[in-house]
CSV table of C-alpha atoms in Angstrom, one decimal:
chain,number,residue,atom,x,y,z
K,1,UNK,CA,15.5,-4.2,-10.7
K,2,UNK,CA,13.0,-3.4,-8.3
K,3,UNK,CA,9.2,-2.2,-10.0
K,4,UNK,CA,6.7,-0.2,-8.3
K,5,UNK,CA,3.0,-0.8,-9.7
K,6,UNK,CA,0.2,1.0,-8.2
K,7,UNK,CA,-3.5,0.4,-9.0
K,8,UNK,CA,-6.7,1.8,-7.8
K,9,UNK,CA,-7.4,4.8,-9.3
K,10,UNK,CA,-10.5,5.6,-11.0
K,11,UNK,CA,-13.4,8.5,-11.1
K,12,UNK,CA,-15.2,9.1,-8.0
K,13,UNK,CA,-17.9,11.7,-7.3
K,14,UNK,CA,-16.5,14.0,-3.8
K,15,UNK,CA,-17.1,12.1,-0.8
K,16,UNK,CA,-16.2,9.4,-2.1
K,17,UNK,CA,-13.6,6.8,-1.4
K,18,UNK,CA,-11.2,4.9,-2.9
K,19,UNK,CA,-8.0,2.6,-2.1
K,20,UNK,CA,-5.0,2.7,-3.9
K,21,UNK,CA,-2.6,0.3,-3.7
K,22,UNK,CA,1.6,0.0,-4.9
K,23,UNK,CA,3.1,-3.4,-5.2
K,24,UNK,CA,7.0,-3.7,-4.9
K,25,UNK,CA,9.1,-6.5,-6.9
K,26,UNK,CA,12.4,-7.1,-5.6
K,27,UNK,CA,14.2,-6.7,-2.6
K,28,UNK,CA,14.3,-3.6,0.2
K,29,UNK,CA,10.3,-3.0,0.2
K,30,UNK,CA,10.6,-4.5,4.3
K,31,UNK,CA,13.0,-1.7,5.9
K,32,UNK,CA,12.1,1.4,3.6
K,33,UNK,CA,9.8,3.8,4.9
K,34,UNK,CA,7.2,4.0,2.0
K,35,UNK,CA,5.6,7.7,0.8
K,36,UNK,CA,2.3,8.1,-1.4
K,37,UNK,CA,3.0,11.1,-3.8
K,38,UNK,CA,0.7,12.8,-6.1
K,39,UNK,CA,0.9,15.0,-9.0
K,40,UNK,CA,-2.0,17.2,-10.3
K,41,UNK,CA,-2.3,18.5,-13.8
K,42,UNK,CA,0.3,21.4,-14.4
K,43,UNK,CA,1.7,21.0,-10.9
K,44,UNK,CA,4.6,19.4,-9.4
K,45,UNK,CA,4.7,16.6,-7.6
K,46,UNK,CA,3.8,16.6,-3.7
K,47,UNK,CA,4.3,14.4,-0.7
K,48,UNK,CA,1.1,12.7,0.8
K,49,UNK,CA,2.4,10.7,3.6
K,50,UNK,CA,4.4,8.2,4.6
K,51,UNK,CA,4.7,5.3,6.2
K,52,UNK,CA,7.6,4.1,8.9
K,53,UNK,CA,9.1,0.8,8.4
K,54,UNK,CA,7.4,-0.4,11.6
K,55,UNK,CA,4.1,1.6,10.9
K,56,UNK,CA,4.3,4.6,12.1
K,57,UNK,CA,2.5,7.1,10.0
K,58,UNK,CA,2.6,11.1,8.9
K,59,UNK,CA,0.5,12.9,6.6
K,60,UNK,CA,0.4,16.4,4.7
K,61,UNK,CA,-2.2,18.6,6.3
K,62,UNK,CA,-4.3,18.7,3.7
K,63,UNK,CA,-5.2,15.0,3.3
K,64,UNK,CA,-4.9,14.0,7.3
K,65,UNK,CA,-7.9,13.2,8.8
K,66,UNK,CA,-9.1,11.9,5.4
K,67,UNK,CA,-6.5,9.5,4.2
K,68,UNK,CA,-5.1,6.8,6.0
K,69,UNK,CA,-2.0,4.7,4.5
K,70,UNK,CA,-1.1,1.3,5.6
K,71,UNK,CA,1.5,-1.3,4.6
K,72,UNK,CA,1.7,-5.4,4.1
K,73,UNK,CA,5.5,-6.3,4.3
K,74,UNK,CA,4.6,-10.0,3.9
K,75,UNK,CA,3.1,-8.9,0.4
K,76,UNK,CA,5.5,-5.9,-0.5
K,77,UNK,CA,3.2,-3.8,-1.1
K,78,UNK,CA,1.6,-0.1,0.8
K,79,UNK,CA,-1.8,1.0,0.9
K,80,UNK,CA,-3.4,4.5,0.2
K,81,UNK,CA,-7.3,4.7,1.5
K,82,UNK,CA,-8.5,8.2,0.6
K,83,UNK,CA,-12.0,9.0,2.0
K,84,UNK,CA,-13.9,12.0,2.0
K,85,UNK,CA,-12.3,12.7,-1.4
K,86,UNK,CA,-12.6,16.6,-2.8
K,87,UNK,CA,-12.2,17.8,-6.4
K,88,UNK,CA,-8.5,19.0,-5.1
K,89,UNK,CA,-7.3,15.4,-5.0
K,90,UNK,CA,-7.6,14.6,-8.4
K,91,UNK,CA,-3.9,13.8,-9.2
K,92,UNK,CA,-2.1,11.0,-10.5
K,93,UNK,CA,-0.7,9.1,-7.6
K,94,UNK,CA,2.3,7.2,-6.8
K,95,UNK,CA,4.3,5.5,-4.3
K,96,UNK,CA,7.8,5.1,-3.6
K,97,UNK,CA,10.5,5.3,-0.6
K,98,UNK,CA,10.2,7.9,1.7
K,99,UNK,CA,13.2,9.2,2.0
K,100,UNK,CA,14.8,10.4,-1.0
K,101,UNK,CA,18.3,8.6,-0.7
K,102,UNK,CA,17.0,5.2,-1.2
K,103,UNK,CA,14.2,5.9,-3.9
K,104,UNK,CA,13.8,3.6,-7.1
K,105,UNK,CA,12.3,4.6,-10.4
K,106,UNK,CA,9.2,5.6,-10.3
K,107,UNK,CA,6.0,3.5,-11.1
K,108,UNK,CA,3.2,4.7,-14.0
K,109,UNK,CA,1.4,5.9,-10.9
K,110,UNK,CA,-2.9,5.8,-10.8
K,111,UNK,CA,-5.2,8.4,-11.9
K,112,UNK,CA,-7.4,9.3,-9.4
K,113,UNK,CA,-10.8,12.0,-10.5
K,114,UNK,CA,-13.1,13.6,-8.4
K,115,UNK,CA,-15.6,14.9,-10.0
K,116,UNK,CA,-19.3,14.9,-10.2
């Protein structure tokens, strides 16, 4: 059974950066698009961006220009690098496929404050 772990989170004062990272056990992590989701207190769950199997990259609006995600298929495992980081990103923050059809369960996820 395939297990998503992300790490990286932590408390960072805005304008700060941080890098998250997901790990992938098992099989499919190579030819799945990847995504980096986030979920802030009392809201659901958004889209951040993804990542193409080959490495092609989209973001939301709100984060592009500020977050860049990358991807290690040799290691299974995606890359979040948030800079420039605002209050508004304070969310926990997970990874999984992209596209909804070939999702696994999803991972604990990291918590990830801005604050001052």
């Amino acid at each position: 059974q395939v297990q998503l772990v992300e790490s990286g989170g932590g408390l960072v004062q805005p304008g700060g950066s941080l890098r998250l990272s997901c790990a992938v056990s098992g099989s499919g992590f190579r030819l799945r698009a990847m995504g980096w989701y986030r979920q802030a207190p009392g809201k659901e769950r958004e889209w951040v961006g993804s990542i193409g199997a080959l490495g092609s990259t989209n973001y939301a609006d709100s984060v592009k220009g500020r977050f860049t995600i990358s991807r290690d298929n040799a290691k299974s495992s995606a890359y979040l690098q948030m800079n420039s980081l605002k209050p508004e990103d304070t969310a926990v923050y997970y990874c999984n496929a992209a596209s909804r059809e070939y999702r696994w369960n999803w991972g604990q996820g990291t918590q990830v404050t801005v604050s001052s």
